[in-house]
XYZ file of C-alpha atoms in Angstrom:
734
model
C 126.724 -99.511 52.398
C 127.645 -102.704 54.207
C 125.975 -104.794 51.472
C 128.014 -103.274 48.661
C 130.883 -105.307 47.259
C 133.998 -103.917 45.610
C 132.417 -103.802 42.163
C 129.273 -102.086 43.414
C 131.353 -99.541 45.342
C 133.399 -98.759 42.229
C 130.217 -98.278 40.131
C 128.597 -96.132 42.809
C 131.775 -94.023 43.102
C 131.754 -93.418 39.329
C 128.077 -92.413 39.553
C 128.801 -89.911 42.379
C 131.696 -88.366 40.460
C 129.563 -87.902 37.340
C 126.781 -86.477 39.471
C 129.187 -83.980 41.044
C 130.378 -82.849 37.578
C 126.897 -82.653 36.063
C 125.331 -79.224 35.399
C 122.720 -77.941 37.765
C 119.812 -78.714 35.422
C 120.773 -82.407 35.383
C 120.737 -82.596 39.211
C 117.224 -82.489 40.666
C 117.276 -80.378 43.857
C 116.995 -82.486 47.032
C 117.519 -85.772 45.230
C 121.153 -85.698 44.263
C 122.165 -84.508 47.764
C 120.560 -87.625 49.285
C 122.747 -89.799 47.095
C 125.767 -88.326 48.878
C 124.251 -88.288 52.347
C 123.005 -91.895 52.284
C 125.827 -93.573 50.366
C 128.973 -95.195 51.814
C 130.460 -92.414 53.990
C 134.117 -93.099 53.164
C 133.400 -93.113 49.419
C 131.262 -89.979 49.656
C 133.934 -87.982 51.516
C 136.582 -88.848 48.950
C 134.325 -87.887 46.038
C 133.261 -84.590 47.635
C 136.842 -83.541 48.375
C 137.882 -84.494 44.810
C 134.996 -82.457 43.441
C 135.908 -79.523 45.661
C 139.477 -79.622 44.443
C 138.717 -79.851 40.717
C 135.349 -78.143 40.341
C 134.922 -74.774 38.759
C 133.832 -71.727 40.653
C 130.208 -72.335 39.656
C 129.942 -75.785 41.184
C 131.892 -75.121 44.406
C 128.943 -73.849 46.474
C 126.992 -77.026 45.773
C 129.854 -79.312 46.865
C 130.517 -77.231 49.975
C 126.826 -77.282 50.913
C 126.647 -81.062 50.620
C 129.853 -81.448 52.624
C 128.427 -79.169 55.332
C 125.294 -81.335 55.507
C 127.531 -84.410 55.605
C 129.164 -83.127 58.811
C 126.015 -81.837 60.484
C 124.079 -85.089 59.981
C 126.734 -87.141 61.778
C 128.114 -88.910 58.726
C 131.667 -88.678 60.135
C 130.799 -91.204 62.856
C 129.294 -93.442 60.160
C 132.578 -93.180 58.250
C 134.669 -94.124 61.315
C 132.388 -97.033 62.182
C 132.451 -98.264 58.590
C 136.256 -98.416 58.589
C 136.343 -100.064 62.016
C 134.163 -102.849 60.686
C 136.370 -103.195 57.613
C 139.458 -103.402 59.809
C 137.941 -106.289 61.689
C 137.702 -107.973 58.263
C 141.255 -106.951 57.202
C 140.525 -103.780 55.237
C 142.941 -101.937 52.938
C 145.662 -100.029 54.911
C 146.380 -97.649 52.035
C 142.740 -96.545 51.840
C 142.703 -95.995 55.593
C 145.761 -93.723 55.434
C 144.086 -91.673 52.732
C 140.910 -91.354 54.767
C 142.842 -90.298 57.873
C 144.490 -87.465 55.984
C 141.187 -86.336 54.477
C 139.382 -86.413 57.845
C 142.055 -84.550 59.779
C 142.897 -82.034 57.062
C 139.305 -81.314 56.001
C 139.231 -77.734 57.436
C 142.483 -76.945 55.622
C 141.177 -78.280 52.277
C 137.985 -76.247 52.469
C 139.716 -73.093 53.696
C 142.321 -73.250 50.938
C 139.638 -73.599 48.276
C 137.310 -70.950 49.649
C 140.112 -68.534 50.590
C 138.953 -68.223 54.186
C 135.277 -67.686 53.333
C 134.242 -71.139 54.491
C 131.154 -71.768 56.666
C 131.622 -71.844 60.495
C 131.334 -75.636 60.690
C 134.718 -75.887 58.959
C 136.471 -73.670 61.501
C 138.958 -75.805 63.488
C 137.446 -74.761 66.821
C 134.093 -76.123 65.584
C 135.168 -79.027 63.418
C 137.399 -80.923 65.856
C 134.879 -80.947 68.746
C 132.418 -82.332 66.179
C 135.002 -84.966 65.294
C 135.366 -85.725 69.026
C 131.616 -86.353 69.275
C 131.871 -88.692 66.279
C 134.682 -90.627 67.996
C 132.549 -91.017 71.134
C 129.644 -92.373 69.084
C 131.920 -94.938 67.468
C 133.391 -95.951 70.849
C 129.860 -96.541 72.150
C 129.177 -98.809 69.167
C 132.423 -100.656 69.841
C 131.368 -101.091 73.483
C 128.011 -102.534 72.400
C 129.751 -104.897 69.981
C 132.123 -106.186 72.639
C 129.278 -106.766 75.080
C 127.482 -108.649 72.312
C 130.478 -110.883 71.693
C 131.383 -109.402 68.286
C 134.892 -108.550 67.144
C 135.643 -104.920 66.402
C 138.811 -102.950 65.702
C 139.632 -99.617 67.324
C 142.958 -98.890 65.646
C 141.494 -96.590 62.955
C 139.985 -94.342 65.641
C 143.360 -94.383 67.430
C 145.093 -93.299 64.227
C 142.633 -90.459 63.727
C 143.147 -89.339 67.327
C 146.920 -89.440 66.969
C 146.838 -87.507 63.704
C 144.609 -84.814 65.197
C 146.876 -84.446 68.242
C 150.072 -84.239 66.187
C 148.398 -81.412 64.234
C 148.153 -79.476 67.507
C 144.422 -79.903 68.050
C 144.552 -81.832 71.352
C 142.629 -79.139 73.185
C 139.628 -79.238 70.831
C 139.197 -83.001 70.503
C 140.279 -84.057 74.001
C 138.168 -81.307 75.494
C 135.219 -83.405 74.311
C 136.669 -86.893 74.843
C 138.254 -86.637 78.308
C 135.219 -85.462 80.343
C 132.961 -88.081 78.773
C 135.498 -90.894 79.108
C 136.129 -89.853 82.728
C 132.495 -90.556 83.540
C 132.264 -93.751 81.493
C 135.357 -95.351 83.081
C 134.406 -94.739 86.724
C 132.830 -98.144 87.266
C 132.844 -99.904 83.884
C 135.778 -102.202 83.206
C 134.899 -102.589 79.507
C 135.076 -98.843 79.005
C 138.418 -98.806 80.807
C 139.762 -101.452 78.432
C 138.433 -99.496 75.443
C 140.237 -96.373 76.686
C 143.479 -98.235 77.260
C 143.292 -99.793 73.818
C 142.494 -96.434 72.240
C 145.818 -94.949 73.352
C 147.863 -98.140 73.009
C 147.011 -98.368 69.294
C 148.288 -94.869 68.554
C 151.425 -95.112 66.351
C 154.699 -94.214 68.086
C 155.243 -91.195 65.830
C 152.091 -89.608 67.285
C 152.262 -91.025 70.818
C 153.902 -87.995 72.436
C 151.157 -85.612 71.354
C 148.402 -87.962 72.581
C 150.001 -88.633 75.981
C 150.720 -84.958 76.532
C 147.138 -84.088 75.631
C 145.691 -86.578 78.129
C 148.058 -85.469 80.908
C 147.131 -81.842 80.376
C 143.379 -82.393 80.177
C 142.849 -85.041 82.902
C 141.331 -83.532 86.071
C 143.525 -85.651 88.354
C 146.036 -88.472 88.611
C 143.347 -91.041 89.402
C 141.447 -90.121 86.226
C 144.636 -90.259 84.176
C 145.316 -93.720 85.579
C 141.884 -94.909 84.454
C 142.314 -93.434 80.985
C 145.877 -94.566 80.216
C 146.198 -97.727 82.312
C 149.736 -99.119 82.243
C 150.587 -97.484 78.925
C 154.022 -96.385 80.160
C 154.885 -99.965 81.026
C 153.720 -101.430 77.702
C 154.880 -98.729 75.280
C 158.531 -97.619 75.222
C 157.739 -94.386 73.414
C 155.151 -93.410 76.010
C 157.590 -94.345 78.758
C 160.266 -92.109 77.273
C 157.835 -89.215 76.939
C 156.567 -89.516 80.518
C 159.772 -90.319 82.387
C 162.323 -88.392 80.330
C 161.042 -85.787 77.920
C 158.319 -84.162 80.004
C 160.463 -84.080 83.154
C 164.092 -83.651 82.120
C 164.020 -82.192 78.593
C 161.039 -79.852 78.915
C 160.173 -77.424 81.668
C 157.208 -75.434 80.444
C 154.453 -77.581 81.915
C 152.346 -76.355 84.806
C 152.486 -77.672 88.360
C 149.117 -79.396 87.822
C 150.576 -81.320 84.869
C 153.500 -82.466 87.026
C 151.128 -83.598 89.768
C 149.018 -85.518 87.241
C 152.062 -87.148 85.679
C 153.880 -88.213 88.856
C 150.671 -89.111 90.648
C 149.806 -91.399 87.716
C 153.149 -93.197 88.140
C 152.511 -93.707 91.850
C 149.064 -95.308 91.574
C 150.117 -98.777 90.407
C 152.762 -101.184 91.673
C 154.157 -101.720 88.159
C 154.495 -97.978 87.620
C 156.057 -97.194 91.026
C 159.368 -98.608 89.784
C 159.359 -95.872 87.165
C 158.525 -93.295 89.846
C 161.605 -94.257 91.869
C 163.769 -94.191 88.750
C 162.427 -90.761 87.836
C 163.186 -89.443 91.320
C 166.730 -90.759 91.132
C 167.352 -89.061 87.772
C 165.792 -85.812 88.949
C 168.029 -85.809 92.022
C 171.103 -86.463 89.878
C 170.241 -83.439 87.762
C 169.417 -81.324 90.815
C 172.713 -82.158 92.500
C 174.855 -81.616 89.379
C 177.028 -78.501 89.622
C 177.157 -78.290 85.826
C 173.366 -78.285 85.587
C 173.164 -75.580 88.248
C 175.541 -73.351 86.304
C 174.181 -73.875 82.803
C 170.450 -74.540 83.231
C 167.957 -71.662 83.212
C 166.321 -70.763 86.506
C 162.911 -71.831 85.185
C 164.143 -75.375 84.510
C 165.737 -75.683 87.944
C 162.498 -74.564 89.591
C 160.593 -77.073 87.431
C 162.905 -79.949 88.458
C 162.654 -78.920 92.115
C 158.860 -79.084 91.952
C 159.037 -82.529 90.354
C 161.359 -83.776 93.132
C 159.045 -82.599 95.888
C 155.983 -84.112 94.202
C 157.836 -87.440 93.884
C 158.740 -87.302 97.581
C 155.108 -86.728 98.512
C 154.211 -90.072 96.917
C 156.969 -92.145 98.551
C 156.019 -94.715 101.164
C 157.986 -95.388 104.335
C 159.648 -98.644 103.114
C 160.776 -96.870 99.923
C 162.199 -93.979 101.930
C 164.028 -96.427 104.188
C 165.524 -98.230 101.180
C 166.682 -95.078 99.388
C 167.444 -92.915 102.442
C 171.189 -92.775 101.834
C 170.803 -91.876 98.152
C 168.366 -89.112 99.036
C 170.674 -87.767 101.730
C 173.722 -87.772 99.447
C 171.912 -86.027 96.600
C 170.437 -83.501 99.018
C 173.822 -82.561 100.444
C 175.468 -82.261 97.018
C 172.607 -80.214 95.594
C 172.357 -77.775 98.482
C 176.123 -77.250 98.422
C 176.040 -76.355 94.723
C 173.250 -73.843 95.261
C 174.604 -72.247 98.418
C 177.751 -71.442 96.444
C 175.686 -69.574 93.854
C 175.744 -65.774 93.721
C 172.032 -65.654 92.874
C 169.628 -65.278 95.792
C 166.911 -67.267 94.003
C 169.244 -70.229 93.514
C 170.374 -70.230 97.143
C 166.831 -70.008 98.445
C 165.692 -72.769 96.084
C 168.434 -75.047 97.406
C 167.469 -74.307 101.001
C 163.761 -75.004 100.477
C 164.318 -78.284 98.622
C 166.942 -79.458 101.118
C 164.623 -78.692 104.033
C 161.799 -80.614 102.373
C 163.960 -83.653 101.608
C 165.337 -83.632 105.153
C 161.842 -83.409 106.609
C 160.717 -86.376 104.506
C 163.635 -88.724 105.187
C 164.291 -87.795 108.844
C 160.883 -88.272 110.404
C 162.389 -89.283 113.743
C 165.570 -87.277 113.906
C 167.072 -83.881 113.097
C 165.931 -81.887 110.095
C 167.639 -79.077 108.255
C 166.417 -75.563 108.908
C 167.618 -72.472 107.050
C 166.804 -68.830 107.509
C 165.358 -67.109 104.452
C 162.515 -64.826 103.540
C 159.459 -66.727 102.354
C 157.559 -65.704 99.240
C 154.853 -67.222 97.047
C 157.375 -69.471 95.308
C 158.738 -70.993 98.523
C 155.250 -71.486 99.928
C 154.188 -73.293 96.752
C 157.245 -75.548 96.892
C 156.569 -76.516 100.504
C 152.929 -77.258 99.738
C 153.963 -79.803 97.094
C 155.346 -82.106 99.784
C 151.792 -82.768 100.955
C 149.417 -84.624 98.656
C 146.162 -82.827 97.945
C 143.098 -84.754 96.749
C 141.992 -83.983 93.232
C 138.430 -82.961 92.625
C 136.533 -83.086 89.375
C 134.767 -79.958 88.233
C 131.159 -79.854 89.366
C 128.548 -77.364 88.252
C 128.172 -74.502 90.673
C 124.875 -73.997 92.470
C 122.877 -70.839 91.846
C 123.461 -67.975 94.290
C 120.410 -68.155 96.621
C 119.630 -65.683 99.354
C 120.313 -67.078 102.830
C 116.763 -66.169 103.825
C 115.424 -68.588 101.223
C 117.326 -71.571 102.617
C 115.467 -73.876 104.981
C 117.633 -75.146 107.877
C 117.814 -78.853 108.591
C 116.369 -80.186 111.833
C 119.441 -81.452 113.705
C 117.846 -81.719 117.143
C 117.922 -85.523 117.132
C 121.335 -85.929 115.519
C 123.823 -87.971 117.525
C 127.575 -87.715 117.387
C 129.178 -90.685 115.685
C 131.624 -92.485 117.956
C 134.860 -93.600 116.365
C 135.750 -97.160 117.284
C 139.281 -97.445 118.610
C 141.607 -100.181 117.273
C 141.648 -103.446 119.177
C 145.150 -104.608 118.205
C 148.511 -103.086 119.059
C 149.731 -103.144 115.461
C 146.604 -101.320 114.296
C 147.374 -98.617 116.850
C 150.899 -98.289 115.470
C 149.525 -97.887 111.948
C 147.150 -95.140 113.067
C 149.761 -93.232 115.077
C 152.331 -93.321 112.280
C 149.870 -92.441 109.526
C 149.929 -89.021 107.845
C 146.267 -88.737 106.872
C 144.874 -85.614 108.476
C 141.263 -86.671 108.012
C 141.620 -89.473 110.602
C 142.046 -87.155 113.597
C 139.065 -88.678 115.432
C 140.479 -92.163 115.025
C 143.871 -90.891 116.149
C 142.353 -89.474 119.337
C 140.516 -92.712 120.081
C 143.747 -94.658 119.598
C 145.718 -92.451 121.976
C 143.074 -92.836 124.661
C 142.788 -96.623 124.330
C 146.444 -97.571 123.847
C 147.434 -97.812 127.525
C 144.733 -100.345 128.370
C 145.573 -102.366 125.234
C 149.223 -102.518 126.247
C 148.408 -103.749 129.763
C 145.837 -106.288 128.551
C 148.096 -107.742 125.830
C 151.627 -108.049 127.266
C 152.693 -110.738 124.774
C 151.677 -108.648 121.761
C 153.284 -105.563 123.317
C 156.639 -107.302 123.770
C 156.770 -108.063 120.037
C 156.739 -104.336 119.163
C 157.748 -102.738 122.473
C 160.768 -100.785 121.217
C 158.942 -99.602 118.106
C 156.024 -98.483 120.232
C 158.350 -96.687 122.660
C 159.947 -94.856 119.748
C 156.556 -93.773 118.389
C 155.371 -92.539 121.796
C 158.586 -90.631 122.450
C 158.161 -88.655 119.218
C 154.373 -88.499 119.276
C 153.023 -84.979 118.868
C 149.510 -83.788 119.531
C 147.379 -83.535 116.384
C 144.291 -82.207 118.107
C 143.318 -80.678 121.417
C 143.040 -83.841 123.510
C 142.526 -83.070 127.181
C 145.432 -84.442 129.188
C 147.409 -85.547 126.130
C 150.768 -85.351 127.929
C 149.515 -87.538 130.780
C 147.962 -90.029 128.367
C 151.209 -90.380 126.463
C 153.242 -90.664 129.665
C 151.018 -93.373 131.161
C 151.220 -95.343 127.924
C 155.018 -95.048 127.893
C 155.132 -96.321 131.461
C 152.859 -99.234 130.540
C 155.150 -100.226 127.664
C 158.268 -99.916 129.827
C 156.869 -102.013 132.682
C 155.602 -104.648 130.247
C 158.993 -105.133 128.580
C 161.534 -103.385 130.863
C 164.945 -104.391 129.534
C 164.778 -103.556 125.784
C 162.631 -100.458 126.316
C 164.875 -99.178 129.120
C 167.913 -99.713 126.890
C 166.262 -97.675 124.138
C 165.122 -94.805 126.373
C 168.423 -94.447 128.232
C 170.336 -94.491 124.938
C 168.103 -91.730 123.579
C 168.673 -89.548 126.657
C 172.213 -88.759 125.494
C 171.398 -88.908 121.776
C 171.643 -85.887 119.494
C 168.811 -83.605 118.435
C 166.387 -84.083 121.301
C 164.851 -81.156 123.115
C 165.402 -80.682 126.834
C 161.702 -81.373 127.348
C 162.025 -84.773 125.652
C 165.069 -85.682 127.748
C 163.238 -84.828 130.956
C 160.223 -86.799 129.713
C 162.491 -89.826 129.402
C 163.627 -89.391 133.002
C 160.039 -89.049 134.240
C 158.968 -92.217 132.453
C 161.914 -94.156 133.893
C 161.046 -93.012 137.417
C 157.343 -93.848 137.154
C 158.036 -97.254 135.632
C 160.628 -98.050 138.282
C 158.146 -97.083 140.984
C 155.486 -99.350 139.489
C 157.904 -102.270 139.206
C 159.181 -101.894 142.775
C 155.903 -101.147 144.533
C 154.702 -104.198 146.563
C 151.155 -105.473 146.314
C 149.074 -104.882 149.450
C 146.647 -107.523 150.630
C 144.754 -108.369 153.766
C 142.567 -106.112 155.872
C 143.392 -102.557 156.747
C 143.851 -102.209 160.513
C 144.405 -98.471 160.662
C 142.940 -95.890 158.346
C 146.209 -93.978 158.309
C 148.074 -96.684 156.355
C 149.609 -95.387 153.118
C 151.522 -96.788 150.234
C 155.021 -95.478 149.572
C 154.822 -92.751 146.949
C 157.379 -91.046 144.717
C 156.549 -87.659 143.217
C 158.176 -86.324 140.086
C 160.293 -83.225 140.381
C 158.242 -80.181 139.413
C 159.587 -76.864 138.210
C 163.021 -75.815 139.421
C 162.549 -76.481 143.174
C 164.850 -79.485 143.155
C 165.933 -79.110 146.789
C 162.453 -79.846 148.129
C 162.113 -82.952 145.992
C 165.551 -84.135 147.072
C 164.620 -83.439 150.690
C 161.471 -85.578 150.374
C 163.510 -88.488 149.071
C 166.007 -88.263 151.933
C 163.287 -87.833 154.582
C 161.415 -90.809 153.195
C 164.597 -92.878 153.226
C 165.367 -91.924 156.849
C 161.805 -92.700 157.831
C 161.992 -96.169 156.297
C 165.368 -96.926 157.861
C 164.448 -95.736 161.391
C 163.050 -98.234 163.900
C 160.274 -96.937 166.123
C 159.257 -99.278 168.938
C 156.136 -97.384 169.953
C 154.272 -97.777 166.671
C 152.836 -101.153 167.421
C 152.412 -103.893 164.836
C 152.130 -103.303 161.094
C 149.020 -101.602 159.793
C 148.639 -103.914 156.798
C 149.710 -107.409 155.989
C 151.906 -107.494 152.887
C 151.896 -110.274 150.352
C 155.144 -112.156 149.912
C 156.276 -110.772 146.578
C 159.758 -110.028 145.185
C 160.737 -106.577 144.005
C 160.415 -106.741 140.188
C 162.764 -103.789 139.903
C 165.561 -105.943 141.364
C 166.539 -107.661 138.126
C 166.287 -104.591 135.874
C 167.548 -101.719 138.060
C 170.942 -101.734 136.404
C 169.383 -101.119 132.956
C 167.680 -98.021 134.368
C 170.613 -96.607 136.350
C 174.003 -97.320 134.800
C 173.371 -96.007 131.235
C 172.248 -92.669 132.714
C 175.585 -92.054 134.475
C 177.832 -93.070 131.582
C 178.018 -89.850 129.566
C 176.869 -87.016 131.830
C 180.344 -85.409 131.672
C 180.667 -85.591 127.870
C 179.248 -82.442 126.270
C 177.472 -82.986 122.963
C 176.926 -80.486 120.165
C 173.394 -79.701 121.277
C 173.450 -80.919 124.879
C 175.814 -80.057 127.744
C 174.804 -81.238 131.216
C 177.783 -79.625 132.917
C 177.214 -76.392 131.029
C 174.096 -74.433 130.252
C 171.787 -77.468 130.521
C 172.157 -77.642 134.312
C 168.372 -77.898 134.675
C 168.469 -81.361 133.135
C 171.472 -82.223 135.299
C 169.391 -81.480 138.370
C 166.566 -83.641 137.085
C 169.068 -86.407 136.280
C 170.479 -86.339 139.822
C 166.955 -86.437 141.218
C 166.121 -89.411 138.997
C 169.236 -91.321 140.039
C 168.381 -90.753 143.687
C 164.863 -92.100 143.190
C 166.160 -95.129 141.285
C 168.505 -95.930 144.169
C 165.692 -95.571 146.653
C 163.416 -97.839 144.631
C 166.120 -100.496 144.507
C 165.593 -101.102 148.238
C 166.333 -104.639 149.476
C 168.008 -105.587 146.195
C 171.515 -106.785 145.405
C 171.950 -103.972 142.884
C 171.352 -101.311 145.548
C 174.798 -101.670 147.113
C 176.472 -101.245 143.740
C 174.333 -98.220 142.952
C 175.003 -96.559 146.311
C 178.724 -97.230 146.246
C 179.091 -95.887 142.718
C 176.911 -92.878 143.406
C 178.671 -91.813 146.623
C 182.118 -92.472 145.196
C 181.332 -90.513 142.062
C 179.900 -87.613 144.081
C 183.049 -87.388 146.218
C 185.304 -87.509 143.179
C 183.263 -84.743 141.597
C 183.680 -82.594 144.741
C 187.460 -83.153 144.816
C 187.805 -82.345 141.123
C 185.811 -79.119 141.463
C 187.834 -77.941 144.455
C 191.194 -78.781 142.908
C 190.238 -76.755 139.828
C 188.972 -73.758 141.786
C 191.710 -73.408 144.478
C 194.991 -71.746 143.377
C 197.770 -74.246 142.761
C 200.308 -72.616 145.072
C 197.791 -72.709 147.959
C 197.163 -76.443 147.535
C 200.876 -77.316 147.289
C 201.701 -75.238 150.349
C 198.944 -76.486 152.671
C 198.160 -80.060 151.520
C 201.287 -81.656 150.075
C 200.947 -84.949 151.963
C 197.246 -85.324 151.250
C 197.807 -84.872 147.548
C 200.528 -87.518 147.476
C 198.170 -90.005 149.101
C 195.269 -89.169 146.781
C 196.392 -91.625 144.117
C 196.171 -94.631 146.443
C 192.884 -93.415 147.870
C 191.378 -93.020 144.422
C 192.376 -96.579 143.568
C 191.055 -98.014 146.787
C 188.130 -100.440 146.571
C 187.173 -100.474 150.277
C 184.587 -98.525 152.172
C 187.475 -96.969 154.092
C 188.780 -95.495 150.855
C 185.464 -93.752 150.314
C 185.468 -92.345 153.826
C 189.006 -91.029 153.329
C 187.819 -89.245 150.184
C 185.065 -87.729 152.296
C 187.548 -86.322 154.806
C 189.727 -85.008 151.988
C 186.741 -83.099 150.692
C 186.099 -81.631 154.130
C 189.732 -80.594 154.527
C 189.869 -78.990 151.092
C 186.694 -77.081 151.795
C 187.923 -75.925 155.193
C 191.311 -74.869 153.793
C 189.556 -72.433 151.455
C 187.501 -70.951 154.296
C 184.227 -72.248 152.848
C 182.934 -73.319 156.246
C 179.258 -73.314 155.370
C 179.741 -75.417 152.269
C 181.921 -77.810 154.232
C 179.207 -78.320 156.783
C 176.574 -79.048 154.139
C 178.815 -81.432 152.190
C 179.872 -83.191 155.388
C 176.278 -83.777 156.414
C 175.246 -85.181 152.997
C 178.304 -87.403 152.632
C 178.034 -88.668 156.205
C 174.425 -89.560 155.547
C 175.367 -91.604 152.488
C 178.193 -93.389 154.348
C 175.794 -94.249 157.156
C 173.484 -95.794 154.584
C 176.377 -97.855 153.216
C 177.475 -99.021 156.641
C 173.935 -100.194 157.410
């Protein structure tokens, strides 16, 4: 066929037509059929369909039989390959359009002529898979030609594919093409280019059907990315179909189709721009009150699924950039749905708002509604987490367990996960969301403290970020001593870079949406770090085995009085001179107290807002447990500031504030008429005493407290307060 020129093809076509019209006696059996089966495939198909359309009832069986043999012997692939070669040499477009119609509409032509009594090969469910096999054979020839350095056109095959899909036969032809192309494109770049070119050459009028067919049949987003490439970036029609029609104008596609489609957009940097644009348009629709009122429930559920799938593919920098837009759309959308009278609409708004809040507020408060969960809500929540796609694999035969031979695992050794060796690598592991890296996460948690202490310069570069991560770090697996590991690492970070980390932790203590446990964790870390910074280094030889380092213990449980008592006893012990002890047990190195220069950053921010109740945190109210821990922490910080300039300021402020608190409490609790009758002069002098800046002013406040207490017959309380305040004033006077 390739050697025939135009004149020879015309003569051969005339011969075939006369042969088809000839009576049976003039057509030797077995010979005339070979003329059709070995001639130019495109010419043969045209002649056979002409003969089928014009032949009498006597000659129809012969034409149908030859056409059936034509299909079964693979002559369709020969026809496609013949036209592809002609296209490379600038073939006739009109002839190609005719051939496309004849190829795609062949089952209809035969069925119309035979009135439904056509052979099975002409059934659409049989014919189009056969056509798919023919397309694969031609694509393999094109691949061989390209590897051999020969030019070859694929546009005719693309036109055939588009025409088949627009006729609604995507399932039959792509059911053959997609699995085979999935395998061929795994590691072969030439096959990937062939696939991309196959869909790019589809005319725009047929593009929607082809794209939809591939999205529906691909076993995953990664496969779809290999098959389509950057089609949505290069072709405006495909872009409209993917980003507009399938998401905003249609809502009948399955969840798997949505995951394929949006996952495909997320897998390439050029396509991620479209993903963000799609999310923005989906959120605008979701937050539109008009859309909520006039859109069917099925479409609103469909759009909600698409939003959650988009969110699952967003990266942290993208969330940070678009956080405000997401928050605004979330609030508008949930408001529209909570106003709805339909339970399904209200619950849908709650679930989507919770999911958006969880995604954009990874470090802060998240929305939480109360509703009854069902299969729909559970499916929506699952969409926020990406699930790996798996290709279908043949199932193994069902064997009896007794027939299975166990592996010998006696010499197997557990693989040890190597921990990161850089601080920034640790941050990446701890902030990652991949659940399969639990072993690496554990190794990182265990090694982070030593890395921080060995690399102070690198730690200071990311100290605040690391402190933030550790404060919000939650246990992913059952690590023994996880709380202690995290606490020691926090202390290491704080002692390495005290000022910025202390500023961050003390600011978070009064911040919103922290649990009481987290607030007390902050206090514990501040105490331990302050102790480490203030503890002197011991050197020299030990002269008595009873020598001990000063030690501060964290407050445990609710027994705050014992912990407070230990602090006071330790302070008295250190301040008392005993002449019968002899000389010092150990010789101390001359070393300044490192806590001296940073004590103010630990202490003052903690006393700024204790009397300001927050929405979720009230120290002077029901959160008195944290107030006790705070007072204990402040006492320890003052003790650790021994021999420093800051200590006097801390003590003076602390005592003065305690006395003022006592006066305020008593004035509020004692009846007004009793105070005015018994203590008129004292009250008039209170203003000058409160403004006094001398130690005498503080002592006067102390005596006012005693007098107020005694005037209300609270003798026991007066004795206790007098003893504590006198102790503090003695410390100041020293």
